[in-house]
Coordinates of C-alpha atoms and ligand atoms in Angstrom, one line a residue:
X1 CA 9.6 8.8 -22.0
X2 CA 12.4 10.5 -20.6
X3 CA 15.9 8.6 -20.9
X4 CA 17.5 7.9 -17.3
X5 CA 21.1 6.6 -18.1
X6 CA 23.5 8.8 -16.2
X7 CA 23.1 9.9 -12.0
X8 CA 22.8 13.3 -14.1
X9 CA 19.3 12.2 -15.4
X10 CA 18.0 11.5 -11.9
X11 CA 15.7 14.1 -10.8
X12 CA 17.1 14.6 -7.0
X13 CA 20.4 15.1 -9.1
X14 CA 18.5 17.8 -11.3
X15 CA 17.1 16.2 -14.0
X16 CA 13.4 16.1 -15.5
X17 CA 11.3 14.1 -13.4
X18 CA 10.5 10.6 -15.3
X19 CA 7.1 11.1 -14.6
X20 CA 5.0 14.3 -15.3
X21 CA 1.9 12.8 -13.6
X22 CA 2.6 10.9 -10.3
X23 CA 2.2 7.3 -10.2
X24 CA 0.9 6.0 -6.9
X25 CA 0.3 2.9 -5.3
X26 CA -3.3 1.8 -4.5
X27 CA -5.0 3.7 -7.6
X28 CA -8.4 2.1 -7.3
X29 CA -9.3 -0.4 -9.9
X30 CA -12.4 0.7 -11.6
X31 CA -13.9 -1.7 -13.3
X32 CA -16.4 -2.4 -16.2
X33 CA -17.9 1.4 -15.8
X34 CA -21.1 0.2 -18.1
X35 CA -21.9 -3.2 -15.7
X36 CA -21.8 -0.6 -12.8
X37 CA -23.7 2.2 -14.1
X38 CA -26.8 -0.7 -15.4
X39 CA -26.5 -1.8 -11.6
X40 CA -26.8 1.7 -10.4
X41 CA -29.7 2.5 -12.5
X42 CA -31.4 -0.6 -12.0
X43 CA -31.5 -0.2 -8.0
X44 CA -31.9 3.7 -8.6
X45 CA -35.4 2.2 -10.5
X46 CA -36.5 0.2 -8.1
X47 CA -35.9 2.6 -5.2
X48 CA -34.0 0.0 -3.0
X49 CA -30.7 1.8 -1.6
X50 CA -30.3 -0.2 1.3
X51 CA -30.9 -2.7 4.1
X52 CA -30.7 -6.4 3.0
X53 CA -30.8 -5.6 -1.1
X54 CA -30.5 -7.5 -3.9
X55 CA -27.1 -6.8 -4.7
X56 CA -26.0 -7.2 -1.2
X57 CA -27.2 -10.2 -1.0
X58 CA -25.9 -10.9 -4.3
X59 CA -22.5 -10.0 -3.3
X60 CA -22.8 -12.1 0.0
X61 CA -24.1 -15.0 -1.9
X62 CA -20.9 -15.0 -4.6
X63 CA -18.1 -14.3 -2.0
X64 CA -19.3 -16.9 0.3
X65 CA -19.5 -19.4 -2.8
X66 CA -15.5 -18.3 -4.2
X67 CA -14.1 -18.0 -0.4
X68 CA -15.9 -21.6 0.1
X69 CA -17.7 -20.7 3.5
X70 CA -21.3 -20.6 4.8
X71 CA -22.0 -17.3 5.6
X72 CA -20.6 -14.1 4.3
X73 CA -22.1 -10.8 6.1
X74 CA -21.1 -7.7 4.1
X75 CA -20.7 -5.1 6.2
X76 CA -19.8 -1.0 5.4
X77 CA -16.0 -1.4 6.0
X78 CA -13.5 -4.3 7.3
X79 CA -13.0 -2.1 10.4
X80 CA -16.3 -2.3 11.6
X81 CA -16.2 -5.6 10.7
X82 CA -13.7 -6.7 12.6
X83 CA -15.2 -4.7 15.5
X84 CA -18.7 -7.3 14.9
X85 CA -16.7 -10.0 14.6
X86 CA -14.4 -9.3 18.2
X87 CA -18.1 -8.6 19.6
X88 CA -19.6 -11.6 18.2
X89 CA -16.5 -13.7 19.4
X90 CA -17.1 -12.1 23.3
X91 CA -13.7 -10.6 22.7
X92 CA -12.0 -8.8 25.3
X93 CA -9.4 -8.1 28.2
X94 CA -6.4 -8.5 25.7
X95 CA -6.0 -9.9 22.3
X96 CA -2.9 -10.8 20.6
X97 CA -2.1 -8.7 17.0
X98 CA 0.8 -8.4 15.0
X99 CA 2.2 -4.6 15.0
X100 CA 3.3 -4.8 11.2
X101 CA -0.1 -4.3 10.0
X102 CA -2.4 -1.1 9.3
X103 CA -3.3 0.5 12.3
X104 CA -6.8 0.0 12.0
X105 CA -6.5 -3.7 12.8
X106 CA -4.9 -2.3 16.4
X107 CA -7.6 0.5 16.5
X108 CA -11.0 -2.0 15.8
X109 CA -9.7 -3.7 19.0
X110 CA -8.9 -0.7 21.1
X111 CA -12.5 0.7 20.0
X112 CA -13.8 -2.0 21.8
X113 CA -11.9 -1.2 24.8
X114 CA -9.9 -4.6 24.2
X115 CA -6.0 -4.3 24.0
X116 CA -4.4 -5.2 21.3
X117 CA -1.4 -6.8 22.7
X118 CA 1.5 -6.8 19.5
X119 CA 3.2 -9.7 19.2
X120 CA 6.5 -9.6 16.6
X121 CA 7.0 -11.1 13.3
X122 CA 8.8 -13.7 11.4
X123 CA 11.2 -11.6 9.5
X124 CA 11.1 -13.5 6.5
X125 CA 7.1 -14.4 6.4
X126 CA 6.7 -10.5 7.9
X127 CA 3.2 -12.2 9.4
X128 CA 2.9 -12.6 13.3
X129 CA 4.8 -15.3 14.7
X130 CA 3.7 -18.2 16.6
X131 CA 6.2 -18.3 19.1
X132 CA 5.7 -14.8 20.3
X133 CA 2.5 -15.5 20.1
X134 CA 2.2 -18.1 22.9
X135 CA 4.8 -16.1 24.7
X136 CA 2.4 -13.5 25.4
X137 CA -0.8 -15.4 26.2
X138 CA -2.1 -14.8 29.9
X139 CA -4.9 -15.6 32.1
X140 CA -6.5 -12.0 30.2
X141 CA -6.1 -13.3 27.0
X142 CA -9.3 -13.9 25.1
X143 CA -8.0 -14.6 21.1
X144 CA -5.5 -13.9 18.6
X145 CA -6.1 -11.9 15.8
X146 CA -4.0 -12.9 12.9
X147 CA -3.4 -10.4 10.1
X148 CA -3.0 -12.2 6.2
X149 CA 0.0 -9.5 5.4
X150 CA 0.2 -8.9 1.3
X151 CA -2.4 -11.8 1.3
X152 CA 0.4 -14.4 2.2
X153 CA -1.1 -16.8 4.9
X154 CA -0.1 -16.5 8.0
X155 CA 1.1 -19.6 9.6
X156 CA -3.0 -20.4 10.4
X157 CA -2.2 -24.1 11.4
X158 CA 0.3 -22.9 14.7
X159 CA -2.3 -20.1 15.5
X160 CA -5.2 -22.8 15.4
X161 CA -3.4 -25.0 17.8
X162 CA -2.3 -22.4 20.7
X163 CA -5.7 -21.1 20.3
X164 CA -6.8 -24.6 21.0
X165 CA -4.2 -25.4 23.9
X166 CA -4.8 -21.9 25.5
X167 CA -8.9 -21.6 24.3
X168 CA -8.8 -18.7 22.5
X169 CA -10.9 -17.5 19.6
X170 CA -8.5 -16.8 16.8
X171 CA -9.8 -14.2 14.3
X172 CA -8.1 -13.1 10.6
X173 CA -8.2 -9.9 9.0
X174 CA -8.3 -10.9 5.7
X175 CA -8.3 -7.2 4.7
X176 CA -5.3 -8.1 1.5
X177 CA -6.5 -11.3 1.0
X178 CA -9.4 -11.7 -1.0
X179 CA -8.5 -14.1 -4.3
X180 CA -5.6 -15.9 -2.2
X181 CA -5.0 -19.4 -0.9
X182 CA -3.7 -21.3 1.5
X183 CA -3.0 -25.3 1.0
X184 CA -5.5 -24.8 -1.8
X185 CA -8.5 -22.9 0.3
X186 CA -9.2 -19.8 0.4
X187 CA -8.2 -17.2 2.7
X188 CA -11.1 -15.9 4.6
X189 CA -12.4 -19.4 5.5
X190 CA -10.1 -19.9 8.6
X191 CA -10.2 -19.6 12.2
X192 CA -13.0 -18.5 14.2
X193 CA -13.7 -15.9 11.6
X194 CA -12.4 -13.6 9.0
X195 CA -12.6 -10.2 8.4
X196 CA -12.1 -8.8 4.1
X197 CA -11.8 -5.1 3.4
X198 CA -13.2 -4.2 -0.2
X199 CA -12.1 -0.4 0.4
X200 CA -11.1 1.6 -2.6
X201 CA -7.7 1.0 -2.6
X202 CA -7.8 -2.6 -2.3
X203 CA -7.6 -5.6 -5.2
X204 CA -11.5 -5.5 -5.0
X205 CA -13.0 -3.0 -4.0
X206 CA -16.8 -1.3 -2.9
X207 CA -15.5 2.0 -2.6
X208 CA -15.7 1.5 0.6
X209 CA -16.7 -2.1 2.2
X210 CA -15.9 -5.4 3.6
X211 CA -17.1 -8.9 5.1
X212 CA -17.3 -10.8 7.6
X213 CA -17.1 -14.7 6.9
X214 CA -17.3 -18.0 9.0
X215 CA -19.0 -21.2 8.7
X216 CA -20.3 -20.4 12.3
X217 CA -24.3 -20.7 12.1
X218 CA -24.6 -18.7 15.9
X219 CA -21.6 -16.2 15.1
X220 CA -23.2 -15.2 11.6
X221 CA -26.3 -14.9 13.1
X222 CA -24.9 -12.4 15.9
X223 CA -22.9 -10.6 13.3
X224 CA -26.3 -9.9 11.4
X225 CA -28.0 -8.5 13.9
X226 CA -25.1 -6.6 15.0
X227 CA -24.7 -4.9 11.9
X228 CA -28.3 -3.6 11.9
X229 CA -29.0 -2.3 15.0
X230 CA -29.4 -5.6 16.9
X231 CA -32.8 -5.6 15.6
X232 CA -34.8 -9.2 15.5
X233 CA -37.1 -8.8 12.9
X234 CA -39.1 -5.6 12.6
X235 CA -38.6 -2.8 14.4
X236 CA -37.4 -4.4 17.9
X237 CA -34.1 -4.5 19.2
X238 CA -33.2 -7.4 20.2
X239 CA -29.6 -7.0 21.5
X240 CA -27.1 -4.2 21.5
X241 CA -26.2 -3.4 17.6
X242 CA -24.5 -0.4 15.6
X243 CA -25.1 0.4 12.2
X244 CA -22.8 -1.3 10.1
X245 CA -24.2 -2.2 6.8
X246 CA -23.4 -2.2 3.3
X247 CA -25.3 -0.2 1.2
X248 CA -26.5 -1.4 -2.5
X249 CA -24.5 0.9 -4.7
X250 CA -21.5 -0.2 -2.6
X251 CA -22.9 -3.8 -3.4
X252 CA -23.5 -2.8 -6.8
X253 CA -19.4 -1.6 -7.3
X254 CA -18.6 -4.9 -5.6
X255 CA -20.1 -7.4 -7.5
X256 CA -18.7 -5.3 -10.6
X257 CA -15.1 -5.5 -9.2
X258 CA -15.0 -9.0 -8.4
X259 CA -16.3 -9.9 -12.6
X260 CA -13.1 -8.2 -13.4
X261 CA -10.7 -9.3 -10.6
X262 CA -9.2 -12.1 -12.4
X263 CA -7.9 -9.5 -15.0
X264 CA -6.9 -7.3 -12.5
X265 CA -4.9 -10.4 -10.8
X266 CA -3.0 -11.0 -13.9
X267 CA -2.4 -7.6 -14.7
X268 CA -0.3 -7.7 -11.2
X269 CA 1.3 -10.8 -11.6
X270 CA 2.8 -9.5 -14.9
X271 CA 3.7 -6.3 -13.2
X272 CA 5.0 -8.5 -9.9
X273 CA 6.9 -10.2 -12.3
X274 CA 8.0 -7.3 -14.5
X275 CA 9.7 -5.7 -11.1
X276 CA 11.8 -8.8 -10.2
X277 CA 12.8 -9.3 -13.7
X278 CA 13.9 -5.5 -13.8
X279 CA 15.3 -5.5 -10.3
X280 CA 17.1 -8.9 -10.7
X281 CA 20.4 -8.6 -9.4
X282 CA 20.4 -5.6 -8.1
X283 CA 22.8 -5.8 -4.5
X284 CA 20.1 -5.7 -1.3
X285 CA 16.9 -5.6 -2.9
X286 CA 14.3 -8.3 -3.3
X287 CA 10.9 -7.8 -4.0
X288 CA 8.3 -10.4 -1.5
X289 CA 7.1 -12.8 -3.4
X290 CA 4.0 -15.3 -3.2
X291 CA 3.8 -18.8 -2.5
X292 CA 3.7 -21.1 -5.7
X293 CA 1.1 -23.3 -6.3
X294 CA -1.7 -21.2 -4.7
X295 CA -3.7 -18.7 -5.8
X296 CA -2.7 -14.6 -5.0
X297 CA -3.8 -11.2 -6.3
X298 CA -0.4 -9.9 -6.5
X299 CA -1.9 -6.8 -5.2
X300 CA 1.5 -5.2 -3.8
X301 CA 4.7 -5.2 -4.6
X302 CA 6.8 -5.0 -1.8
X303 CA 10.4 -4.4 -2.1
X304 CA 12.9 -4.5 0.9
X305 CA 16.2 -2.7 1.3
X306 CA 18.6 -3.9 3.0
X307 CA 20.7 -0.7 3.7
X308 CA 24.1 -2.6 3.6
X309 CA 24.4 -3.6 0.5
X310 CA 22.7 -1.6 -1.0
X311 CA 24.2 1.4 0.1
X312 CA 21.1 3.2 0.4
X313 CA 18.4 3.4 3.4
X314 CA 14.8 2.8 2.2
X315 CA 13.7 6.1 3.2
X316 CA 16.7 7.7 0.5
X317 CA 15.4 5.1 -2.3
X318 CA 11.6 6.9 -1.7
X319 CA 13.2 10.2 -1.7
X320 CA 14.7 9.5 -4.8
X321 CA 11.6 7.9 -6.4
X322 CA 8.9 11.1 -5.1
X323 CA 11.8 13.6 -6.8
X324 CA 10.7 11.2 -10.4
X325 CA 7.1 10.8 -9.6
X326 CA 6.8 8.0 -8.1
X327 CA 4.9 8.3 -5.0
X328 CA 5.7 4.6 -2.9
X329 CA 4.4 3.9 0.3
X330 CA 6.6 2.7 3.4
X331 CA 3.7 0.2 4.1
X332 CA 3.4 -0.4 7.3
X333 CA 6.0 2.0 9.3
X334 CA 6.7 2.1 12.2
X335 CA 4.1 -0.5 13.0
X336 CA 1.2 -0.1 15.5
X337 CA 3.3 -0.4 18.7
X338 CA 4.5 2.8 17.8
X339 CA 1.5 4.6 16.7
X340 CA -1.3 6.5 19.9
X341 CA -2.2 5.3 21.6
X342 CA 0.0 2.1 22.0
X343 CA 3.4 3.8 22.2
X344 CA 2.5 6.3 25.2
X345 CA 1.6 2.7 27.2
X346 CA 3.6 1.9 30.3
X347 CA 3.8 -1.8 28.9
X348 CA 4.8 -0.6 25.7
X349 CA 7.1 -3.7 23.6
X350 CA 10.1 -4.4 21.8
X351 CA 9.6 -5.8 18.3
X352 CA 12.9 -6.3 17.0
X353 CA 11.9 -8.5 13.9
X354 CA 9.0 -5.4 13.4
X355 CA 11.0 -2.6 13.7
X356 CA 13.4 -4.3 11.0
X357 CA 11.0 -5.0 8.7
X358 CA 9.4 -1.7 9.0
X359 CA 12.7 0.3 8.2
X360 CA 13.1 -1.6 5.0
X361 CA 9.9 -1.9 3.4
X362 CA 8.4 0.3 0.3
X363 CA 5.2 -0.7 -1.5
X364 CA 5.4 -0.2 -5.2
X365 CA 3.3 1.1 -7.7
X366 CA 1.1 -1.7 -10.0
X367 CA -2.6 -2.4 -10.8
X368 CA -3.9 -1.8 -14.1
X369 CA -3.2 2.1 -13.4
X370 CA 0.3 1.4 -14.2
X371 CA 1.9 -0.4 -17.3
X372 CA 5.1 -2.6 -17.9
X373 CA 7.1 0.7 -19.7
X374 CA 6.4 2.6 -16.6
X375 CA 7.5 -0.2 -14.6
X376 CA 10.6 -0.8 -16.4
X377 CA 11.6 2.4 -15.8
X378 CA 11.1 2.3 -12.4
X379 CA 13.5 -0.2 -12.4
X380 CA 16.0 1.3 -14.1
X381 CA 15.9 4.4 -11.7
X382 CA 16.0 2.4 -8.7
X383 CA 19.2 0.3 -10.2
X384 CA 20.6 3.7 -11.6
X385 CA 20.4 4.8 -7.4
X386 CA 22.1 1.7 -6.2
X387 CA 24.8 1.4 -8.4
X388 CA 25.9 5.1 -7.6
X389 CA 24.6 5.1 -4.0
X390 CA 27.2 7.1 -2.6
X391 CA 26.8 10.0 -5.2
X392 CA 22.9 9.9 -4.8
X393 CA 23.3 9.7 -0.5
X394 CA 24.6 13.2 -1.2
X395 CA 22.0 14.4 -3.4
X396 CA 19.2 13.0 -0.9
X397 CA 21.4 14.9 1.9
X398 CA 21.2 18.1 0.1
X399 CA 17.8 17.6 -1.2
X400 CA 16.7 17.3 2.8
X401 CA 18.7 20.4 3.7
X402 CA 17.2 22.2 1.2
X403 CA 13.7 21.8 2.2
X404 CA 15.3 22.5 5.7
X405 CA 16.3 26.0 5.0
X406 CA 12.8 26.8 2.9
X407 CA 11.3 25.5 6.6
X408 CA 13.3 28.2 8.2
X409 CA 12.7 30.9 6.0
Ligands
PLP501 C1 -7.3 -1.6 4.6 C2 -7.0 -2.4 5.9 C3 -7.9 -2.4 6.9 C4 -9.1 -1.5 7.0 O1 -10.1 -1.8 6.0 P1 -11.3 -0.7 5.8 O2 -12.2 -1.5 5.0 O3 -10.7 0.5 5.2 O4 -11.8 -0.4 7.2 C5 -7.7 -3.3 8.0 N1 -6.6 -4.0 8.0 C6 -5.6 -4.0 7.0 C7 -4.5 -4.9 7.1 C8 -5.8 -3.2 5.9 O5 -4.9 -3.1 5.0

């Protein structure tokens, strides 16, 4: 492993980079390949690939039984499932969304032709806040839909009651949330509904996949016929529906993923805990952390940089990590409000707390695609930047400038 004791060693000052093969964050978690592989076979035997299979029904039957709710509808990705689920809820005019979130839980809505109207954050929860929340409710308001950021809870009990107060249907997407808990239950059991996203890159995963849950008997049944072409038994539609189903090799990785995620959930807290032990100290960094006493996949780590003390912006911290080999992500910059179509509306908002947030954020590397030694390292790198930020500043500086000049050339 390459030594990094000196700003010398650093690659944006010149050195080797620490890492030869780029680490990256979100490396999907494989699995037991053998489990899979005997799943795959046996529904590649019995010639059953899709609609209502055994393994999706297995998967349904196990998530609904962990999350603690009656129905669980596996569906062919979260975004379409939050799309059933706003249908299924008679969603529309505007609903209320936080903008520090992945744009596709702005985008299901706006699919729909509903408005996803962004209400800020609590800057130190970085889930939507309550306040703004009720701020922003009007007479087109038709629900709130609450986004479970790093698989923290957001505050559910507040968004319950102006839901009540204002009758709204209040909707989670529980897209990092799967294997987390709130006051002991599981996320994916509140509110109206929830939506989980078992995509490739997240703590479980389908390749691609997700779920819709609620303990709703007449909104599980509309989700369900939704999902297959609003059919009612046969071949006859029944209502309007899309196609949105999970097929059985998805199923098959699912079911596989979820025997392993409790090893992959302590492989992250080690790693969670490996960071804040190696970045301890360190002047304007902190790495998010997860609320004892409850369950949590650990799935990110999120550190924030706050610029002043630290002496670096996040954005030079990155560019210092990429030059190593260490490909973070600035989850979730800017936020929605300013991604197209949102930012080009006349009733475009200010999110103070989100624009914040956004600025200082930088999702780290972990899963079991990374080990402790890397980690370590990584720390020392990023502690190595700090303590001779001003020196580094000018390497990032001349770094960009470089790659300006190649542009012009
Ligand atoms: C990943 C993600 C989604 C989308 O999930 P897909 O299954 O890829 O459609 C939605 N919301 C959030 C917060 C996400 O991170």
């Amino acid at each position: 492993m390459v030594g990094k004791e000196r700003v010398e060693d650093l690659a944006i000052a010149g050195g080797p980079p620490a890492f030869r093969e780029s680490l990256h964050v979100g490396r999907p978690n494989i699995g037991d390949r053998a489990r899979l592989l005997e799943r795959i076979n046996d529904l590649l035997d019995r010639r059953w690939l899709t609609n209502d299979g055994r393994y999706v029904r297995e998967l349904e039957a196990e998530l609904a039984r962990r999350i603690g709710v009656r129905h669980c509808l596996a569906v062919c990705n979260a975004t379409l499932g939050l799309q059933l689920a706003a249908r299924a809820l008679d969603l529309s005019g505007e609903v209320i969304v936080p903008a520090f979130t992945f744009v596709a839980t702005a985008h299901a809505l706006q699919w729909l032709g509903i408005a996803p109207v962004f209400a800020d954050i609590d800057p130190r929860t970085h889930n939507i806040d309550p306040a703004h929340v009720e701020a922003l409710v009007n007479e087109r308001t038709t629900g709130i839909l609450g986004v479970h950021l790093w698989g923290r809870a957001c505050d559910v009990r507040a968004l319950a009651a102006i839901a009540r107060r204002h009758r709204l249907r209040l909707l989670f997407d529980a897209a990092h949330a799967f294997g987390c808990s709130h006051d002991g239950r599981s996320l994916g059991s509140f509110g109206d509904a929830e939506v989980l996203s078992f995509h490739a890159t997240k703590y479980v995963n389908s390749f691609e996949g997700g779920a819709v849950t609620t303990d709703d008997d007449t909104l599980a049944a509309r989700v369900r016929a939704m999902r297959n072409f609003g059919l009612a038994g046969g071949d006859r539609a029944a209502s309007l529906g899309t196609n949105a189903k999970m097929s059985e090799v998805a199923a098959a990785m699912g079911l596989t993923s979820i025997e392993g995620a409790e090893e992959v959930a302590a492989i992250n807290r080690a790693h969670h805990a490996a960071y804040r032990r190696g970045l301890a100290g360190v002047p304007g960094l902190a790495v998010v952390t997860y609320p004892d006493g409850e369950r949590h996949n650990h799935q990110f780590v999120v550190l924030e940089i706050d610029a002043g003390p630290a002496g670096l912006h996040r954005d030079d911290l990155d560019e210092v990590l990429r030059a190593e080999g260490i490909l973070a992500r600035r989850y979730f910059h800017p936020g929605c409000h300013r991604a197209e179509p949102y930012r080009s509306r006349p009733s475009a908002s200010e999110l103070p707390h989100t624009d914040a947030v956004a600025a200082r954020v930088l999702s780290l590397p972990t899963g079991p695609a990374v080990d402790v030694e890397s980690i370590a390292l990584i720390c020392r790198i990023i502690r190595l930047a700090v303590d001779a930020a001003d020196r580094v500043r000018a390497h990032v500086a001349n770094a960009r400038r470089g790659r300006g000049a190649e542009g012009v050339c």
